[in-house]
GROMACS .gro file of C-alpha atoms in nm:
model
  194
    1UNK     CA    1   0.858  -3.931   3.293
    2UNK     CA    2   0.885  -3.828   2.894
    3UNK     CA    3   1.240  -3.813   2.730
    4UNK     CA    4   1.224  -3.643   2.398
    5UNK     CA    5   1.524  -3.622   2.138
    6UNK     CA    6   1.509  -3.336   1.898
    7UNK     CA    7   1.751  -3.357   1.589
    8UNK     CA    8   1.797  -3.710   1.691
    9UNK     CA    9   2.047  -3.720   1.378
   10UNK     CA   10   2.245  -3.511   1.514
   11UNK     CA   11   2.306  -3.705   1.836
   12UNK     CA   12   2.591  -4.011   1.876
   13UNK     CA   13   2.375  -4.327   1.982
   14UNK     CA   14   2.652  -4.357   2.305
   15UNK     CA   15   2.572  -4.028   2.392
   16UNK     CA   16   2.187  -4.053   2.389
   17UNK     CA   17   2.162  -4.405   2.567
   18UNK     CA   18   2.196  -4.290   2.917
   19UNK     CA   19   1.909  -4.073   2.933
   20UNK     CA   20   1.661  -4.346   2.776
   21UNK     CA   21   1.721  -4.511   3.090
   22UNK     CA   22   1.565  -4.263   3.289
   23UNK     CA   23   1.233  -4.210   3.141
   24UNK     CA   24   0.916  -4.377   3.125
   25UNK     CA   25   0.834  -4.301   2.750
   26UNK     CA   26   1.032  -4.200   2.476
   27UNK     CA   27   0.996  -3.966   2.167
   28UNK     CA   28   1.293  -3.944   1.897
   29UNK     CA   29   1.254  -3.755   1.617
   30UNK     CA   30   1.489  -3.655   1.342
   31UNK     CA   31   1.526  -3.664   0.941
   32UNK     CA   32   1.797  -3.936   0.862
   33UNK     CA   33   1.847  -3.750   0.534
   34UNK     CA   34   1.992  -3.458   0.730
   35UNK     CA   35   2.379  -3.424   0.777
   36UNK     CA   36   2.540  -3.715   1.022
   37UNK     CA   37   2.706  -3.596   1.322
   38UNK     CA   38   3.054  -3.504   1.240
   39UNK     CA   39   3.262  -3.661   1.522
   40UNK     CA   40   3.625  -3.522   1.348
   41UNK     CA   41   3.695  -3.320   1.633
   42UNK     CA   42   3.572  -3.558   1.907
   43UNK     CA   43   3.685  -3.873   2.101
   44UNK     CA   44   3.428  -4.166   2.043
   45UNK     CA   45   3.452  -4.517   2.202
   46UNK     CA   46   3.527  -4.723   1.908
   47UNK     CA   47   3.514  -5.122   1.999
   48UNK     CA   48   3.506  -5.400   1.778
   49UNK     CA   49   3.116  -5.438   1.649
   50UNK     CA   50   3.220  -5.673   1.381
   51UNK     CA   51   2.961  -5.922   1.519
   52UNK     CA   52   2.718  -5.711   1.667
   53UNK     CA   53   2.640  -5.522   1.321
   54UNK     CA   54   2.314  -5.327   1.509
   55UNK     CA   55   2.579  -5.121   1.677
   56UNK     CA   56   2.751  -4.982   1.373
   57UNK     CA   57   2.552  -4.663   1.376
   58UNK     CA   58   2.613  -4.306   1.352
   59UNK     CA   59   2.337  -4.146   1.562
   60UNK     CA   60   2.069  -4.209   1.820
   61UNK     CA   61   1.792  -4.203   1.517
   62UNK     CA   62   1.924  -4.467   1.311
   63UNK     CA   63   1.959  -4.719   1.632
   64UNK     CA   64   1.616  -4.588   1.697
   65UNK     CA   65   1.487  -4.686   1.355
   66UNK     CA   66   1.586  -5.054   1.423
   67UNK     CA   67   1.389  -5.060   1.721
   68UNK     CA   68   1.066  -4.832   1.734
   69UNK     CA   69   0.777  -4.753   1.514
   70UNK     CA   70   0.850  -4.469   1.258
   71UNK     CA   71   0.591  -4.214   1.119
   72UNK     CA   72   0.698  -3.932   0.916
   73UNK     CA   73   0.524  -3.595   0.898
   74UNK     CA   74   0.347  -3.510   0.559
   75UNK     CA   75   0.300  -3.133   0.517
   76UNK     CA   76   0.631  -2.894   0.494
   77UNK     CA   77   0.540  -2.527   0.599
   78UNK     CA   78   0.858  -2.419   0.705
   79UNK     CA   79   0.994  -2.273   0.369
   80UNK     CA   80   0.808  -1.957   0.259
   81UNK     CA   81   0.881  -2.055  -0.123
   82UNK     CA   82   0.819  -2.421  -0.242
   83UNK     CA   83   1.148  -2.377  -0.448
   84UNK     CA   84   1.326  -2.416  -0.121
   85UNK     CA   85   1.184  -2.734  -0.053
   86UNK     CA   86   1.113  -2.865  -0.373
   87UNK     CA   87   1.451  -2.997  -0.455
   88UNK     CA   88   1.489  -3.206  -0.139
   89UNK     CA   89   1.074  -3.321  -0.194
   90UNK     CA   90   1.126  -3.483  -0.517
   91UNK     CA   91   1.480  -3.629  -0.479
   92UNK     CA   92   1.523  -3.710  -0.085
   93UNK     CA   93   1.194  -3.767   0.022
   94UNK     CA   94   1.007  -3.936  -0.299
   95UNK     CA   95   0.760  -3.663  -0.326
   96UNK     CA   96   0.607  -3.754  -0.018
   97UNK     CA   97   0.500  -3.389   0.146
   98UNK     CA   98   0.244  -3.171   0.115
   99UNK     CA   99   0.390  -2.838   0.062
  100UNK     CA  100   0.273  -2.603   0.237
  101UNK     CA  101   0.293  -2.291   0.054
  102UNK     CA  102   0.296  -1.895   0.240
  103UNK     CA  103   0.015  -1.738   0.087
  104UNK     CA  104   0.185  -1.415  -0.021
  105UNK     CA  105   0.436  -1.543  -0.166
  106UNK     CA  106   0.299  -1.802  -0.387
  107UNK     CA  107   0.143  -1.506  -0.565
  108UNK     CA  108   0.459  -1.350  -0.606
  109UNK     CA  109   0.538  -1.482  -0.931
  110UNK     CA  110   0.952  -1.443  -0.814
  111UNK     CA  111   1.190  -1.748  -0.767
  112UNK     CA  112   1.338  -1.757  -0.422
  113UNK     CA  113   1.653  -1.897  -0.508
  114UNK     CA  114   1.873  -1.727  -0.772
  115UNK     CA  115   2.231  -1.884  -0.902
  116UNK     CA  116   2.528  -1.645  -0.953
  117UNK     CA  117   2.786  -1.806  -1.145
  118UNK     CA  118   3.148  -1.744  -0.980
  119UNK     CA  119   3.477  -1.798  -1.150
  120UNK     CA  120   3.766  -1.836  -0.947
  121UNK     CA  121   3.960  -2.158  -0.813
  122UNK     CA  122   3.953  -2.376  -0.550
  123UNK     CA  123   4.231  -2.453  -0.364
  124UNK     CA  124   4.302  -2.500  -0.006
  125UNK     CA  125   3.958  -2.565   0.045
  126UNK     CA  126   3.895  -2.222  -0.021
  127UNK     CA  127   3.787  -1.993  -0.319
  128UNK     CA  128   3.900  -1.635  -0.277
  129UNK     CA  129   3.740  -1.512  -0.592
  130UNK     CA  130   3.382  -1.609  -0.448
  131UNK     CA  131   3.486  -1.480  -0.131
  132UNK     CA  132   3.504  -1.172  -0.304
  133UNK     CA  133   3.150  -1.205  -0.497
  134UNK     CA  134   2.990  -1.290  -0.162
  135UNK     CA  135   3.099  -0.967   0.041
  136UNK     CA  136   2.994  -0.772  -0.280
  137UNK     CA  137   2.646  -0.929  -0.262
  138UNK     CA  138   2.621  -0.859   0.108
  139UNK     CA  139   2.719  -0.534   0.061
  140UNK     CA  140   2.462  -0.432  -0.186
  141UNK     CA  141   2.176  -0.614  -0.010
  142UNK     CA  142   2.307  -0.440   0.305
  143UNK     CA  143   2.243  -0.120   0.097
  144UNK     CA  144   1.926  -0.243  -0.091
  145UNK     CA  145   1.736  -0.435   0.180
  146UNK     CA  146   1.848  -0.239   0.529
  147UNK     CA  147   1.647  -0.401   0.758
  148UNK     CA  148   1.642  -0.753   0.638
  149UNK     CA  149   1.880  -0.989   0.793
  150UNK     CA  150   2.151  -1.137   0.602
  151UNK     CA  151   2.293  -1.498   0.674
  152UNK     CA  152   2.598  -1.636   0.452
  153UNK     CA  153   2.663  -2.013   0.494
  154UNK     CA  154   2.953  -2.202   0.327
  155UNK     CA  155   3.064  -2.555   0.281
  156UNK     CA  156   3.358  -2.547   0.499
  157UNK     CA  157   3.494  -2.409   0.804
  158UNK     CA  158   3.795  -2.279   0.578
  159UNK     CA  159   3.554  -2.042   0.377
  160UNK     CA  160   3.361  -1.917   0.657
  161UNK     CA  161   3.702  -1.854   0.797
  162UNK     CA  162   3.766  -1.636   0.538
  163UNK     CA  163   3.451  -1.447   0.457
  164UNK     CA  164   3.471  -1.346   0.840
  165UNK     CA  165   3.798  -1.240   0.827
  166UNK     CA  166   3.696  -1.006   0.518
  167UNK     CA  167   3.373  -0.923   0.697
  168UNK     CA  168   3.538  -0.766   0.985
  169UNK     CA  169   3.742  -0.504   0.765
  170UNK     CA  170   3.424  -0.364   0.633
  171UNK     CA  171   3.297  -0.053   0.765
  172UNK     CA  172   2.927  -0.256   0.841
  173UNK     CA  173   3.102  -0.560   1.037
  174UNK     CA  174   2.903  -0.857   1.184
  175UNK     CA  175   2.615  -0.726   1.354
  176UNK     CA  176   2.329  -0.896   1.502
  177UNK     CA  177   2.168  -0.894   1.173
  178UNK     CA  178   2.423  -1.076   0.975
  179UNK     CA  179   2.597  -1.425   1.053
  180UNK     CA  180   2.892  -1.671   0.856
  181UNK     CA  181   2.817  -2.026   0.964
  182UNK     CA  182   2.921  -2.353   0.720
  183UNK     CA  183   2.653  -2.609   0.687
  184UNK     CA  184   2.756  -2.807   0.998
  185UNK     CA  185   2.641  -2.574   1.248
  186UNK     CA  186   2.371  -2.343   1.062
  187UNK     CA  187   2.044  -2.597   1.125
  188UNK     CA  188   1.792  -2.459   1.234
  189UNK     CA  189   1.860  -2.076   1.228
  190UNK     CA  190   1.665  -1.788   1.002
  191UNK     CA  191   1.735  -1.461   0.820
  192UNK     CA  192   1.531  -1.265   0.527
  193UNK     CA  193   1.793  -1.335   0.326
  194UNK     CA  194   2.022  -1.650   0.278
   0.00000   0.00000   0.00000
């Protein structure tokens, strides 16, 4: 009776359309500011759509936005610290979110994001110096915060692979509390420290 698409910005339009015919009601939820679905390794149906611009869409969300009424969430509560969403709220969402901070974290006066400048050279979509720095940081965090889970997010699969390879050589190895993912497949994952 009811078809719900969550993360519709990650669903190719042609993959979602068949399900639309099966339900009496449809809810399509997503965020056009998120990464579009990546078709680098997938075969997609391609046709000449020059005469039908409505079909030139990447995601089911893009298609739905052309025909269905839209509404936007007004409150953002998923980031315990406002620093984690503030940049996006300002520059992508035009300050339309009411940020709802965690009571305890807002009073800590400690930034949620720390920037570490790492020297190195970006070659072949990797930076080995950065990999070594990340591994050193994870080793330090594992000692300082043994009960905290850790996530490492990279900008591409090659850097992810280098980090994973080095993590697997360490004595602490990959555990259930540590993940290494690239930015395209990390959405929704949570850890105490990212």
